[in-house]
mmCIF file of C-alpha atoms in Angstrom:
data_model
loop_
_atom_site.group_PDB
_atom_site.id
_atom_site.type_symbol
_atom_site.label_atom_id
_atom_site.label_comp_id
_atom_site.label_asym_id
_atom_site.label_seq_id
_atom_site.Cartn_x
_atom_site.Cartn_y
_atom_site.Cartn_z
ATOM 1 C CA MET A 1063 37.542 20.203 63.724
ATOM 2 C CA SER A 1064 37.207 17.845 66.677
ATOM 3 C CA PHE A 1065 38.892 18.605 70.001
ATOM 4 C CA ILE A 1066 41.256 15.630 69.655
ATOM 5 C CA THR A 1067 42.250 16.525 66.081
ATOM 6 C CA GLU A 1068 42.855 20.160 66.962
ATOM 7 C CA PHE A 1069 44.800 19.251 70.126
ATOM 8 C CA ASN A 1070 46.973 16.693 68.314
ATOM 9 C CA GLN A 1071 47.681 19.147 65.493
ATOM 10 C CA HIS A 1072 48.968 21.735 67.965
ATOM 11 C CA VAL A 1073 51.109 19.085 69.720
ATOM 12 C CA HIS A 1074 52.512 17.964 66.361
ATOM 13 C CA ASP A 1075 53.322 21.586 65.481
ATOM 14 C CA ARG A 1076 54.813 22.156 68.980
ATOM 15 C CA ASN A 1077 52.421 25.069 69.337
ATOM 16 C CA LEU A 1078 52.119 25.497 73.120
ATOM 17 C CA GLU A 1079 49.857 28.535 72.781
ATOM 18 C CA GLY A 1080 47.491 26.536 70.566
ATOM 19 C CA VAL A 1081 47.470 23.623 73.050
ATOM 20 C CA VAL A 1082 46.519 25.920 75.930
ATOM 21 C CA LYS A 1083 43.848 27.692 73.881
ATOM 22 C CA THR A 1084 42.312 24.382 72.761
ATOM 23 C CA LEU A 1085 42.245 23.054 76.337
ATOM 24 C CA LYS A 1086 40.336 26.150 77.434
ATOM 25 C CA THR A 1087 37.550 25.291 74.964
ATOM 26 C CA LEU A 1088 37.008 21.802 76.423
ATOM 27 C CA PRO A 1089 34.211 22.666 78.903
ATOM 28 C CA GLU A 1090 32.162 24.478 76.246
ATOM 29 C CA ARG A 1091 32.707 21.729 73.666
ATOM 30 C CA THR A 1092 31.723 19.059 76.185
ATOM 31 C CA ARG A 1093 28.486 20.879 76.979
ATOM 32 C CA THR A 1094 27.701 21.301 73.273
ATOM 33 C CA LYS A 1095 28.254 17.606 72.546
ATOM 34 C CA LEU A 1096 26.149 16.517 75.520
ATOM 35 C CA ASN A 1097 23.306 18.678 74.260
ATOM 36 C CA GLU A 1098 23.731 17.364 70.724
ATOM 37 C CA TYR A 1099 23.635 13.673 71.618
ATOM 38 C CA SER A 1100 21.200 13.737 74.514
ATOM 39 C CA THR A 1101 18.103 11.590 73.908
ATOM 40 C CA LEU A 1102 16.052 14.457 75.315
ATOM 41 C CA PRO A 1103 16.386 18.103 74.339
ATOM 42 C CA PRO A 1104 16.864 20.954 76.826
ATOM 43 C CA PHE A 1105 13.602 22.440 78.134
ATOM 44 C CA LYS A 1106 14.532 25.872 76.862
ATOM 45 C CA PRO A 1107 17.074 27.240 74.391
ATOM 46 C CA THR A 1108 20.695 27.945 75.244
ATOM 47 C CA ARG A 1109 21.251 30.120 72.155
ATOM 48 C CA ILE A 1110 19.406 32.944 70.435
ATOM 49 C CA CYS A 1111 20.268 33.851 66.834
ATOM 50 C CA ILE A 1112 19.416 37.347 65.687
ATOM 51 C CA GLU A 1113 19.357 38.744 62.183
ATOM 52 C CA LEU A 1114 21.071 42.112 62.380
ATOM 53 C CA THR A 1115 20.337 42.424 58.669
ATOM 54 C CA ASN A 1116 19.214 40.092 55.900
ATOM 55 C CA ARG A 1117 21.198 42.070 53.337
ATOM 56 C CA CYS A 1118 24.440 40.608 52.024
ATOM 57 C CA ASN A 1119 27.434 41.797 50.057
ATOM 58 C CA LEU A 1120 27.565 38.413 48.260
ATOM 59 C CA ASN A 1121 25.050 36.270 46.371
ATOM 60 C CA CYS A 1122 26.011 32.680 47.110
ATOM 61 C CA PRO A 1123 24.081 30.191 44.946
ATOM 62 C CA PHE A 1124 23.248 27.794 47.828
ATOM 63 C CA CYS A 1125 22.427 30.428 50.446
ATOM 64 C CA LEU A 1126 18.729 29.733 51.107
ATOM 65 C CA VAL A 1127 19.211 26.375 52.802
ATOM 66 C CA GLY A 1128 15.912 24.600 53.375
ATOM 67 C CA GLN A 1129 14.099 26.277 50.485
ATOM 68 C CA GLN A 1130 15.103 23.685 47.891
ATOM 69 C CA ASP A 1131 11.576 22.221 47.683
ATOM 70 C CA LEU A 1132 9.862 25.596 47.587
ATOM 71 C CA GLN A 1133 11.621 27.640 44.913
ATOM 72 C CA GLU A 1134 13.775 27.093 41.873
ATOM 73 C CA SER A 1135 16.662 29.294 42.984
ATOM 74 C CA VAL A 1136 18.214 29.228 46.451
ATOM 75 C CA ALA A 1137 20.620 32.123 45.862
ATOM 76 C CA HIS A 1138 20.539 34.916 48.430
ATOM 77 C CA ASP A 1139 19.010 37.504 46.096
ATOM 78 C CA ASP A 1140 15.885 35.327 45.840
ATOM 79 C CA LEU A 1141 15.019 35.645 49.529
ATOM 80 C CA ASN A 1142 11.241 36.094 49.635
ATOM 81 C CA ARG A 1143 10.809 38.775 52.265
ATOM 82 C CA ASP A 1144 11.564 42.435 52.829
ATOM 83 C CA THR A 1145 15.142 43.472 53.481
ATOM 84 C CA GLY A 1146 16.096 45.590 56.461
ATOM 85 C CA GLY A 1147 18.170 45.944 59.594
ATOM 86 C CA MET A 1148 17.342 45.410 63.260
ATOM 87 C CA ASP A 1149 16.602 48.467 65.368
ATOM 88 C CA MET A 1150 19.100 48.978 68.189
ATOM 89 C CA ASP A 1151 16.377 49.263 70.821
ATOM 90 C CA LEU A 1152 15.123 45.841 69.749
ATOM 91 C CA CYS A 1153 18.687 44.475 69.925
ATOM 92 C CA ARG A 1154 19.035 45.777 73.477
ATOM 93 C CA LYS A 1155 15.672 44.297 74.477
ATOM 94 C CA ILE A 1156 16.649 40.894 73.078
ATOM 95 C CA ILE A 1157 19.984 40.851 74.907
ATOM 96 C CA LYS A 1158 18.417 41.827 78.224
ATOM 97 C CA GLU A 1159 15.563 39.331 77.975
ATOM 98 C CA ALA A 1160 17.797 36.533 76.681
ATOM 99 C CA SER A 1161 20.008 36.919 79.729
ATOM 100 C CA GLN A 1162 17.004 36.945 82.069
ATOM 101 C CA PHE A 1163 15.612 33.815 80.373
ATOM 102 C CA GLY A 1164 18.849 31.910 80.982
ATOM 103 C CA ILE A 1165 20.149 31.891 77.409
ATOM 104 C CA GLN A 1166 23.944 31.570 77.299
ATOM 105 C CA GLU A 1167 24.931 32.451 73.725
ATOM 106 C CA ILE A 1168 23.822 35.084 71.245
ATOM 107 C CA MET A 1169 24.687 34.494 67.617
ATOM 108 C CA LEU A 1170 24.745 37.780 65.731
ATOM 109 C CA THR A 1171 24.066 35.925 62.491
ATOM 110 C CA PHE A 1172 21.023 34.538 60.716
ATOM 111 C CA GLN A 1173 20.309 35.444 57.105
ATOM 112 C CA GLY A 1174 22.550 38.119 55.582
ATOM 113 C CA GLU A 1175 26.050 39.358 56.393
ATOM 114 C CA PRO A 1176 26.199 40.658 59.998
ATOM 115 C CA LEU A 1177 29.188 42.928 59.356
ATOM 116 C CA MET A 1178 26.964 45.064 57.127
ATOM 117 C CA PHE A 1179 25.356 46.285 60.368
ATOM 118 C CA LYS A 1180 26.574 49.739 61.422
ATOM 119 C CA ARG A 1181 30.050 49.231 62.870
ATOM 120 C CA GLN A 1182 29.679 51.209 66.081
ATOM 121 C CA ASN A 1183 26.377 49.432 66.779
ATOM 122 C CA PHE A 1184 27.942 46.041 66.127
ATOM 123 C CA ILE A 1185 30.683 46.794 68.651
ATOM 124 C CA GLU A 1186 28.105 48.058 71.155
ATOM 125 C CA LEU A 1187 26.142 44.793 70.855
ATOM 126 C CA ILE A 1188 29.224 42.693 71.603
ATOM 127 C CA LYS A 1189 29.950 44.739 74.709
ATOM 128 C CA LEU A 1190 26.315 44.698 75.820
ATOM 129 C CA ALA A 1191 26.086 40.931 75.389
ATOM 130 C CA ARG A 1192 29.175 40.486 77.544
ATOM 131 C CA GLN A 1193 27.779 42.796 80.206
ATOM 132 C CA HIS A 1194 24.683 40.579 80.398
ATOM 133 C CA GLY A 1195 26.685 37.351 80.652
ATOM 134 C CA LEU A 1196 26.079 36.197 77.083
ATOM 135 C CA GLN A 1197 28.730 34.801 74.743
ATOM 136 C CA PRO A 1198 28.518 36.725 71.428
ATOM 137 C CA ILE A 1199 29.267 34.692 68.299
ATOM 138 C CA VAL A 1200 29.376 35.680 64.633
ATOM 139 C CA PHE A 1201 29.590 33.779 61.341
ATOM 140 C CA THR A 1202 30.825 36.004 58.508
ATOM 141 C CA ASN A 1203 32.203 35.947 54.984
ATOM 142 C CA GLY A 1204 34.950 38.182 56.411
ATOM 143 C CA LEU A 1205 35.217 40.533 53.459
ATOM 144 C CA LEU A 1206 34.143 43.705 55.284
ATOM 145 C CA LEU A 1207 36.852 43.571 57.921
ATOM 146 C CA ASP A 1208 39.883 45.801 58.087
ATOM 147 C CA PRO A 1209 42.573 45.987 60.797
ATOM 148 C CA ALA A 1210 40.870 48.786 62.760
ATOM 149 C CA PHE A 1211 37.446 47.088 62.718
ATOM 150 C CA SER A 1212 38.988 43.713 63.584
ATOM 151 C CA ARG A 1213 40.832 45.179 66.562
ATOM 152 C CA ALA A 1214 37.658 46.890 67.811
ATOM 153 C CA ILE A 1215 35.789 43.570 67.597
ATOM 154 C CA VAL A 1216 38.519 41.763 69.521
ATOM 155 C CA LYS A 1217 38.716 44.436 72.234
ATOM 156 C CA ALA A 1218 34.921 44.488 72.607
ATOM 157 C CA GLY A 1219 35.020 40.840 73.712
ATOM 158 C CA LEU A 1220 33.606 38.728 70.871
ATOM 159 C CA HIS A 1221 33.573 35.084 71.958
ATOM 160 C CA ALA A 1222 33.879 33.336 68.588
ATOM 161 C CA MET A 1223 34.108 34.164 64.890
ATOM 162 C CA ARG A 1224 33.740 31.724 62.029
ATOM 163 C CA PHE A 1225 34.866 32.715 58.526
ATOM 164 C CA SER A 1226 32.911 31.101 55.668
ATOM 165 C CA VAL A 1227 35.473 30.605 52.887
ATOM 166 C CA ASP A 1228 34.803 27.803 50.395
ATOM 167 C CA GLY A 1229 37.842 27.726 48.126
ATOM 168 C CA MET A 1230 41.527 28.585 48.180
ATOM 169 C CA THR A 1231 41.925 30.088 44.710
ATOM 170 C CA GLN A 1232 39.899 32.949 43.266
ATOM 171 C CA ASP A 1233 38.385 30.902 40.423
ATOM 172 C CA VAL A 1234 36.929 28.286 42.791
ATOM 173 C CA TYR A 1235 36.120 30.618 45.681
ATOM 174 C CA GLU A 1236 34.030 32.951 43.516
ATOM 175 C CA LEU A 1237 31.902 30.030 42.282
ATOM 176 C CA ASN A 1238 30.589 29.651 45.826
ATOM 177 C CA ARG A 1239 31.007 33.124 47.338
ATOM 178 C CA VAL A 1240 29.767 35.069 44.364
ATOM 179 C CA GLY A 1241 31.089 38.621 44.375
ATOM 180 C CA GLY A 1242 33.915 37.967 46.823
ATOM 181 C CA THR A 1243 37.711 38.174 46.590
ATOM 182 C CA PHE A 1244 39.680 35.296 48.111
ATOM 183 C CA GLU A 1245 42.920 37.218 48.640
ATOM 184 C CA LYS A 1246 41.072 39.877 50.633
ATOM 185 C CA VAL A 1247 39.343 37.475 53.010
ATOM 186 C CA TYR A 1248 42.532 35.435 53.437
ATOM 187 C CA HIS A 1249 44.411 38.592 54.463
ATOM 188 C CA ASN A 1250 41.561 39.528 56.810
ATOM 189 C CA MET A 1251 41.753 36.128 58.518
ATOM 190 C CA ARG A 1252 45.523 36.478 58.863
ATOM 191 C CA ASP A 1253 45.144 39.969 60.328
ATOM 192 C CA MET A 1254 42.506 38.819 62.802
ATOM 193 C CA VAL A 1255 44.737 35.975 64.031
ATOM 194 C CA GLN A 1256 47.571 38.441 64.580
ATOM 195 C CA ILE A 1257 45.364 40.962 66.392
ATOM 196 C CA VAL A 1258 44.003 38.258 68.710
ATOM 197 C CA LYS A 1259 47.584 37.418 69.685
ATOM 198 C CA GLU A 1260 48.564 41.048 70.165
ATOM 199 C CA GLU A 1261 45.557 41.750 72.388
ATOM 200 C CA GLY A 1262 45.937 38.542 74.407
ATOM 201 C CA SER A 1263 42.335 37.728 73.534
ATOM 202 C CA SER A 1264 40.517 34.420 74.058
ATOM 203 C CA LEU A 1265 38.492 34.974 70.861
ATOM 204 C CA GLN A 1266 38.021 31.628 69.087
ATOM 205 C CA LEU A 1267 38.564 31.756 65.323
ATOM 206 C CA TRP A 1268 37.799 29.199 62.599
ATOM 207 C CA TRP A 1269 38.035 28.961 58.854
ATOM 208 C CA GLN A 1270 34.920 27.044 57.797
ATOM 209 C CA PHE A 1271 35.118 25.357 54.399
ATOM 210 C CA ILE A 1272 31.873 23.866 53.049
ATOM 211 C CA ALA A 1273 32.810 20.780 51.022
ATOM 212 C CA LEU A 1274 31.255 20.966 47.549
ATOM 213 C CA ARG A 1275 31.846 19.123 44.310
ATOM 214 C CA ASN A 1276 33.597 22.144 42.837
ATOM 215 C CA ASN A 1277 36.039 22.628 45.740
ATOM 216 C CA GLU A 1278 36.615 19.261 47.441
ATOM 217 C CA HIS A 1279 39.907 18.881 45.541
ATOM 218 C CA GLN A 1280 41.229 21.986 47.350
ATOM 219 C CA ILE A 1281 40.497 20.957 50.929
ATOM 220 C CA ASP A 1282 43.987 19.676 51.782
ATOM 221 C CA GLU A 1283 45.675 22.753 50.314
ATOM 222 C CA ALA A 1284 43.229 25.051 52.087
ATOM 223 C CA ARG A 1285 44.020 23.304 55.363
ATOM 224 C CA ASP A 1286 47.714 23.981 54.766
ATOM 225 C CA MET A 1287 46.964 27.643 54.046
ATOM 226 C CA ALA A 1288 45.016 27.876 57.294
ATOM 227 C CA LYS A 1289 47.919 26.360 59.176
ATOM 228 C CA LYS A 1290 50.302 28.969 57.732
ATOM 229 C CA ILE A 1291 48.335 31.813 59.282
ATOM 230 C CA GLY A 1292 47.446 29.931 62.471
ATOM 231 C CA ILE A 1293 43.675 29.581 62.143
ATOM 232 C CA PRO A 1294 41.862 26.291 62.904
ATOM 233 C CA PHE A 1295 40.275 24.739 59.800
ATOM 234 C CA ILE A 1296 36.837 23.106 59.734
ATOM 235 C CA VAL A 1297 35.330 21.130 56.872
ATOM 236 C CA LYS A 1298 31.547 21.459 56.967
ATOM 237 C CA THR A 1299 29.304 19.051 55.087
ATOM 238 C CA PHE A 1300 26.934 20.496 52.512
ATOM 239 C CA ALA A 1301 23.203 20.684 53.201
ATOM 240 C CA GLU A 1302 22.197 19.158 49.903
ATOM 241 C CA SER A 1303 19.972 21.896 48.517
ATOM 242 C CA ILE A 1304 21.546 21.606 45.036
ATOM 243 C CA PRO A 1305 22.270 17.987 43.936
ATOM 244 C CA GLU A 1306 24.919 19.081 41.427
ATOM 245 C CA LEU A 1307 27.025 20.540 44.242
ATOM 246 C CA VAL A 1308 27.128 17.376 46.394
ATOM 247 C CA PRO A 1309 30.771 16.209 46.764
ATOM 248 C CA LYS A 1310 31.849 12.973 45.109
ATOM 249 C CA ASN A 1311 33.872 11.919 48.150
ATOM 250 C CA PRO A 1312 31.476 10.181 50.577
ATOM 251 C CA GLU A 1313 33.627 11.413 53.476
ATOM 252 C CA TYR A 1314 32.132 14.844 52.858
ATOM 253 C CA HIS A 1315 28.492 13.753 52.624
ATOM 254 C CA ARG A 1316 26.113 14.982 55.292
ATOM 255 C CA LYS A 1317 25.055 12.340 57.817
ATOM 256 C CA HIS A 1318 21.325 12.579 58.400
ATOM 257 C CA ILE A 1319 19.575 12.160 61.747
ATOM 258 C CA SER A 1320 16.338 10.323 62.362
ATOM 259 C CA LYS A 1321 13.284 12.365 63.259
ATOM 260 C CA THR A 1322 12.147 13.710 65.616
ATOM 261 C CA CYS A 1323 13.958 17.064 65.630
ATOM 262 C CA HIS A 1324 15.527 18.448 68.809
ATOM 263 C CA ASP A 1325 17.031 21.551 67.232
ATOM 264 C CA ILE A 1326 13.828 23.510 67.853
ATOM 265 C CA TYR A 1327 14.643 23.324 71.583
ATOM 266 C CA ARG A 1328 18.256 24.433 71.355
ATOM 267 C CA ALA A 1329 17.896 27.857 69.762
ATOM 268 C CA MET A 1330 15.482 30.657 68.936
ATOM 269 C CA TRP A 1331 15.785 32.494 65.625
ATOM 270 C CA VAL A 1332 14.799 36.152 65.205
ATOM 271 C CA TYR A 1333 14.342 38.135 61.987
ATOM 272 C CA TRP A 1334 15.508 41.753 61.773
ATOM 273 C CA ASN A 1335 11.894 42.925 62.363
ATOM 274 C CA GLY A 1336 11.514 40.913 65.595
ATOM 275 C CA ASP A 1337 9.601 37.926 64.196
ATOM 276 C CA VAL A 1338 10.561 34.630 65.869
ATOM 277 C CA VAL A 1339 10.821 31.410 63.818
ATOM 278 C CA PRO A 1340 11.747 27.894 64.970
ATOM 279 C CA CYS A 1341 14.907 27.162 62.992
ATOM 280 C CA CYS A 1342 17.439 28.376 60.456
ATOM 281 C CA TYR A 1343 15.554 26.710 57.592
ATOM 282 C CA ASP A 1344 12.542 28.985 58.059
ATOM 283 C CA LEU A 1345 13.835 31.800 55.896
ATOM 284 C CA ASP A 1346 10.534 33.324 54.852
ATOM 285 C CA GLY A 1347 8.260 32.913 57.845
ATOM 286 C CA LYS A 1348 6.409 29.647 57.304
ATOM 287 C CA GLU A 1349 6.060 29.309 61.096
ATOM 288 C CA ARG A 1350 6.051 32.746 62.718
ATOM 289 C CA LEU A 1351 5.761 32.174 66.460
ATOM 290 C CA GLY A 1352 5.608 35.722 67.793
ATOM 291 C CA ASN A 1353 7.368 39.064 67.666
ATOM 292 C CA ILE A 1354 9.784 40.339 70.311
ATOM 293 C CA ASN A 1355 8.587 43.899 69.766
ATOM 294 C CA GLU A 1356 5.223 42.796 71.158
ATOM 295 C CA ASN A 1357 6.076 40.140 73.742
ATOM 296 C CA THR A 1358 9.013 38.964 75.832
ATOM 297 C CA ILE A 1359 11.205 36.038 74.821
ATOM 298 C CA GLU A 1360 9.785 33.998 77.694
ATOM 299 C CA GLU A 1361 6.188 34.791 76.722
ATOM 300 C CA ILE A 1362 6.844 33.717 73.137
ATOM 301 C CA TRP A 1363 8.643 30.494 74.129
ATOM 302 C CA ASN A 1364 5.806 29.534 76.480
ATOM 303 C CA GLY A 1365 3.057 30.799 74.155
ATOM 304 C CA LYS A 1366 0.427 28.699 72.399
ATOM 305 C CA LYS A 1367 2.013 28.978 68.947
ATOM 306 C CA TYR A 1368 5.428 27.740 70.082
ATOM 307 C CA LYS A 1369 3.955 24.945 72.217
ATOM 308 C CA ASN A 1370 1.776 23.828 69.323
ATOM 309 C CA LEU A 1371 4.727 23.867 66.948
ATOM 310 C CA ARG A 1372 6.831 21.753 69.319
ATOM 311 C CA LYS A 1373 3.955 19.294 69.764
ATOM 312 C CA ARG A 1374 3.531 18.893 65.986
ATOM 313 C CA VAL A 1375 7.275 18.345 65.546
ATOM 314 C CA ASN A 1376 7.535 15.947 68.503
ATOM 315 C CA GLU A 1377 4.677 13.841 67.122
ATOM 316 C CA ALA A 1378 5.903 13.824 63.527
ATOM 317 C CA LEU A 1379 6.279 10.031 63.500
ATOM 318 C CA ILE A 1380 3.020 9.422 65.353
ATOM 319 C CA HIS A 1381 0.839 11.943 63.506
ATOM 320 C CA PRO A 1382 2.724 12.743 60.274
ATOM 321 C CA GLU A 1383 -0.324 14.557 58.916
ATOM 322 C CA ASN A 1384 0.255 17.303 61.518
ATOM 323 C CA GLU A 1385 3.964 17.762 60.830
ATOM 324 C CA PRO A 1386 4.775 21.347 59.797
ATOM 325 C CA GLU A 1387 5.291 21.726 56.045
ATOM 326 C CA LEU A 1388 8.589 23.423 56.834
ATOM 327 C CA CYS A 1389 9.916 20.185 58.349
ATOM 328 C CA LYS A 1390 8.975 17.905 55.473
ATOM 329 C CA GLY A 1391 11.815 19.216 53.322
ATOM 330 C CA CYS A 1392 14.393 19.238 56.138
ATOM 331 C CA LEU A 1393 17.954 18.503 55.061
ATOM 332 C CA LYS A 1394 19.063 17.255 58.490
ATOM 333 C CA TYR A 1395 16.283 15.194 60.095
ATOM 334 C CA VAL A 1396 14.812 12.434 57.925
ATOM 335 C CA ALA A 1397 12.450 9.479 58.171
ATOM 336 C CA PRO A 1398 14.013 6.769 60.406
ATOM 337 C CA GLU A 1399 14.110 4.136 57.664
ATOM 338 C CA LYS A 1400 16.446 6.396 55.643
ATOM 339 C CA VAL A 1401 19.116 6.012 58.331
ATOM 340 C CA GLY A 1402 18.558 2.307 58.988
ATOM 341 C CA ILE A 1403 16.187 2.587 61.960
ATOM 342 C CA HIS A 1404 12.992 0.529 61.987
ATOM 343 C CA PRO A 1405 10.022 2.932 61.787
ATOM 344 C CA GLU A 1406 8.083 1.186 64.553
ATOM 345 C CA LEU A 1407 11.040 1.324 66.941
ATOM 346 C CA ALA A 1408 11.394 5.031 66.204
ATOM 347 C CA LYS A 1409 7.686 5.499 66.938
ATOM 348 C CA ILE A 1410 8.017 3.703 70.275
ATOM 349 C CA LYS A 1411 10.923 5.959 71.208
ATOM 350 C CA SER A 1412 8.825 8.955 70.209
ATOM 351 C CA TYR A 1413 5.932 7.781 72.398
ATOM 352 C CA LEU A 1414 8.257 7.316 75.383
ATOM 353 C CA GLN A 1415 9.650 10.834 74.995
ATOM 354 C CA GLN A 1416 6.272 12.550 74.876
ATOM 355 C CA PRO A 1417 5.799 13.055 78.653
ATOM 356 C CA PHE A 1418 9.158 14.850 78.859
ATOM 357 C CA LEU A 1419 8.676 17.220 75.911
ATOM 358 C CA LYS A 1420 6.880 20.519 76.307
#
């Protein structure tokens, strides 16, 4: 939900608390938008995303985003690498080094459900991130919460939590969040909203609803349900890994961006075993760039593998033969002509950016 939409909704509802809370998010949202629309990427990442575990309590059929050209099934159970959980010493090392490197946010989510991580360790990580000046964020299906765990998370200082809930009745919800119970997650969201109020917390909450063909007819009702329990509602467009799930309403279609990609500069992504990959689409290690057990975050970012990867991505329009295979099936960045940009103009822009990209 945009700042203006959220602000106006709170004004319409005469929700003074919501107005104040939304205003407090303005500086962070402004920074995020400036980074998103800048013609040049930042010189180093502002976020690190760590995979506490790649296990999940659900088996969503569209989970393995970015693998649509590589395997027949993109359900979570078909993840093509070993399952496991991150060692706490590695977690502590990442938090310390991320802070030293100037990273501002740590997302405790990559592949898998982060709340499957040991509870006391999850709480410790939130506190440790805060102690090192990082903003801890988590995306979750929300099913593993209970009032005691939710309160501990709030009191530990979590910065933001996004619930992934793609339906507002059990029959539709379970098509997309296979193995889940809608009533349970809805109650957990309601409880979390109430606990945030009771604790006077600044924790930002969202209900994220991925628009799909099988649920787009429920979006307005889901928004009303979110309003009833006081949680902001976000409609997220679908990364079109399964054509049959693409919504019919063009309003919910994903808007593609012309290459070249800048996302590789904004965040680092870390598997549970310490392997670093360039983006959230690299789910099975097509471009392993280093391991944080063996080197520091700064050493990996400035290492030959990462620099070479960035060079190949930056020159994708100039030397397409060198573009990483991972990027050729990207669901976000596409050839310029697909978004109405003349290929030669895009190449010129790419040439002009080269001296500033490292």
